[in-house]
Coordinates of C-alpha atoms and ligand atoms in Angstrom, one line a residue:
M1 CA -42.7 -91.0 2.2
S2 CA -44.9 -90.4 -0.7
T3 CA -48.0 -92.6 -1.0
G4 CA -49.2 -91.5 -4.4
F5 CA -48.9 -89.3 -7.4
R6 CA -51.4 -87.3 -9.4
V7 CA -50.9 -85.8 -12.8
G8 CA -52.7 -82.7 -14.2
I9 CA -53.0 -81.0 -17.5
G10 CA -53.8 -77.3 -18.3
Y11 CA -54.4 -75.3 -21.4
D12 CA -55.1 -71.6 -22.0
V13 CA -55.4 -69.2 -24.9
H14 CA -55.8 -65.5 -25.1
R15 CA -56.2 -63.0 -28.0
L16 CA -53.1 -60.8 -28.8
E17 CA -53.6 -57.1 -29.4
E18 CA -51.2 -54.2 -29.9
G19 CA -50.4 -52.0 -27.0
L20 CA -51.3 -54.5 -24.2
P21 CA -48.7 -55.9 -21.8
L22 CA -47.6 -59.5 -22.2
L23 CA -47.1 -61.5 -19.0
L24 CA -45.9 -65.1 -19.1
A25 CA -45.2 -67.1 -16.0
G26 CA -45.5 -63.9 -14.0
V27 CA -42.8 -62.2 -16.1
Q28 CA -43.4 -59.1 -18.2
I29 CA -42.1 -59.9 -21.7
P30 CA -41.1 -57.0 -24.0
S31 CA -43.6 -57.3 -26.9
D32 CA -45.6 -55.1 -29.3
L33 CA -48.5 -57.5 -28.7
G34 CA -50.1 -58.4 -25.4
A35 CA -53.0 -60.5 -24.1
R36 CA -56.6 -59.3 -24.1
A37 CA -58.2 -60.7 -20.9
R38 CA -60.2 -59.8 -17.8
T39 CA -57.2 -60.7 -15.7
D40 CA -53.6 -59.9 -16.5
G41 CA -53.9 -62.5 -19.3
D42 CA -51.0 -64.7 -18.3
V43 CA -51.6 -67.9 -20.3
V44 CA -48.8 -69.8 -18.5
L45 CA -50.1 -69.2 -15.0
H46 CA -53.7 -69.8 -16.1
A47 CA -52.8 -73.2 -17.6
L48 CA -50.7 -73.9 -14.5
I49 CA -53.6 -73.2 -12.2
D50 CA -55.8 -75.6 -14.3
A51 CA -53.1 -78.3 -14.2
L52 CA -52.8 -78.0 -10.4
L53 CA -56.5 -78.0 -9.8
G54 CA -56.9 -80.8 -12.3
A55 CA -54.3 -83.0 -10.7
A56 CA -56.0 -82.7 -7.3
A57 CA -59.5 -83.1 -8.9
L58 CA -60.5 -79.7 -7.5
G59 CA -62.2 -78.3 -10.5
D60 CA -60.9 -75.6 -12.8
I61 CA -59.8 -72.0 -12.9
G62 CA -63.3 -70.8 -14.0
G63 CA -64.9 -72.4 -11.0
M64 CA -62.5 -71.0 -8.5
F65 CA -62.3 -67.5 -10.1
P66 CA -65.6 -66.9 -12.0
E67 CA -65.3 -64.6 -15.0
T68 CA -68.5 -62.9 -13.8
D69 CA -66.8 -61.9 -10.5
D70 CA -65.4 -58.3 -10.9
R71 CA -62.9 -59.0 -8.1
F72 CA -60.8 -60.7 -10.8
L73 CA -60.8 -57.8 -13.2
G74 CA -57.1 -57.1 -14.0
A75 CA -56.1 -59.6 -11.4
D76 CA -52.5 -60.5 -10.8
S77 CA -52.4 -64.1 -11.9
S78 CA -49.5 -64.8 -9.4
G79 CA -52.0 -64.1 -6.6
L80 CA -54.5 -66.4 -8.2
L81 CA -51.9 -69.1 -8.5
E82 CA -51.0 -68.7 -4.8
Q83 CA -54.7 -69.2 -3.9
A84 CA -55.0 -72.3 -6.1
L85 CA -51.8 -73.7 -4.8
G86 CA -53.1 -73.1 -1.2
R87 CA -56.2 -75.2 -2.0
V88 CA -54.1 -78.0 -3.6
R89 CA -51.8 -78.0 -0.5
G90 CA -54.8 -78.0 1.8
A91 CA -56.1 -81.1 0.0
G92 CA -52.8 -82.8 1.0
F93 CA -50.8 -82.5 -2.2
A94 CA -47.4 -80.9 -3.1
P95 CA -46.0 -80.2 -6.6
V96 CA -43.2 -82.4 -7.8
N97 CA -42.4 -80.9 -11.2
V98 CA -43.9 -78.8 -13.9
D99 CA -43.4 -78.7 -17.7
V100 CA -44.6 -75.7 -19.7
N101 CA -45.2 -75.2 -23.4
V102 CA -45.9 -71.8 -24.8
I103 CA -47.1 -71.6 -28.4
A104 CA -46.5 -68.1 -29.8
E105 CA -45.3 -66.7 -33.2
T106 CA -43.8 -63.7 -31.5
P107 CA -41.9 -62.6 -29.5
R108 CA -39.0 -65.0 -29.3
L109 CA -39.1 -66.5 -25.8
R110 CA -35.9 -68.4 -25.5
P111 CA -34.1 -65.4 -24.1
H112 CA -36.7 -65.3 -21.3
Y113 CA -36.7 -69.0 -20.4
A114 CA -34.4 -68.5 -17.4
T115 CA -36.4 -65.6 -15.9
M116 CA -39.7 -67.5 -16.4
R117 CA -38.2 -70.7 -14.7
D118 CA -36.9 -68.6 -11.8
R119 CA -40.4 -67.1 -11.3
L120 CA -42.2 -70.4 -11.5
S121 CA -39.7 -72.0 -9.1
A122 CA -40.4 -69.2 -6.6
L123 CA -44.1 -69.4 -7.0
L124 CA -44.3 -73.1 -6.7
G125 CA -41.5 -73.6 -4.1
L126 CA -39.7 -76.0 -6.4
P127 CA -36.0 -76.3 -7.3
L128 CA -35.1 -75.1 -10.8
D129 CA -34.3 -78.6 -12.0
R130 CA -38.0 -79.4 -11.5
V131 CA -39.3 -76.5 -13.6
S132 CA -39.2 -76.6 -17.4
V133 CA -40.3 -73.9 -19.8
K134 CA -40.3 -74.4 -23.6
A135 CA -41.7 -72.4 -26.5
R136 CA -42.4 -72.9 -30.2
S137 CA -44.1 -71.1 -33.0
A138 CA -47.1 -72.3 -35.0
E139 CA -45.2 -72.2 -38.3
G140 CA -47.4 -69.3 -39.5
M141 CA -50.5 -71.4 -39.3
G142 CA -53.9 -70.6 -37.7
E143 CA -54.6 -67.8 -35.2
V144 CA -51.4 -68.3 -33.3
G145 CA -49.3 -68.3 -36.5
E146 CA -51.0 -65.1 -37.6
K147 CA -50.1 -63.5 -34.2
R148 CA -53.7 -63.1 -33.2
A149 CA -53.4 -65.5 -30.2
I150 CA -51.0 -67.1 -27.7
Q151 CA -51.4 -70.5 -26.1
A152 CA -49.9 -72.4 -23.2
Q153 CA -50.0 -76.0 -22.2
V154 CA -48.8 -77.2 -18.7
V155 CA -48.4 -80.6 -17.2
V156 CA -47.8 -80.9 -13.5
L157 CA -47.2 -83.8 -11.1
L158 CA -48.4 -83.7 -7.5
E159 CA -47.4 -86.1 -4.7
E160 CA -49.6 -86.9 -1.7
E161 CA -47.9 -85.6 1.4
A162 CA -47.3 -88.3 4.0
G163 CA -50.1 -88.6 6.6
R164 CA -52.3 -86.1 4.7
A165 CA -54.3 -87.1 1.6
Ligands
MG201 MG1 -56.7 -67.2 -19.3

């Protein structure tokens, strides 16, 4: 029986540049523009890691995977998520559901919602009906609207596992 819930919020932003890969939720999305980053630049997984760590009050992605640490150069963010999730589970929490917003002018992401939800479901060990992915444009405004950046927002709910936390 659950004894309590914790909610966490995460946000990430990366520059977009031509000729780089675009990974979102661990899925490679066909795109002329990709994320400039020290890791694979997956804004969804980075925001998700921050939301998970935040919900469990375990700090943030920069504390767990310092930008100064070259081990994380080009890192697969799915592996970083697994480590963060392991820490969250170790503290006695399990994910209940996750809701993802991507803000991007391009590419159109609706055709990729199902693949992204599948991947997040597998990474988090959650059924599909507890994993939501949505996207919207910035209506041409600001750095996102001008296709110079991509953003993600994630909210996650954790529950305390019985007899643990
Ligand atoms: Mg990031």
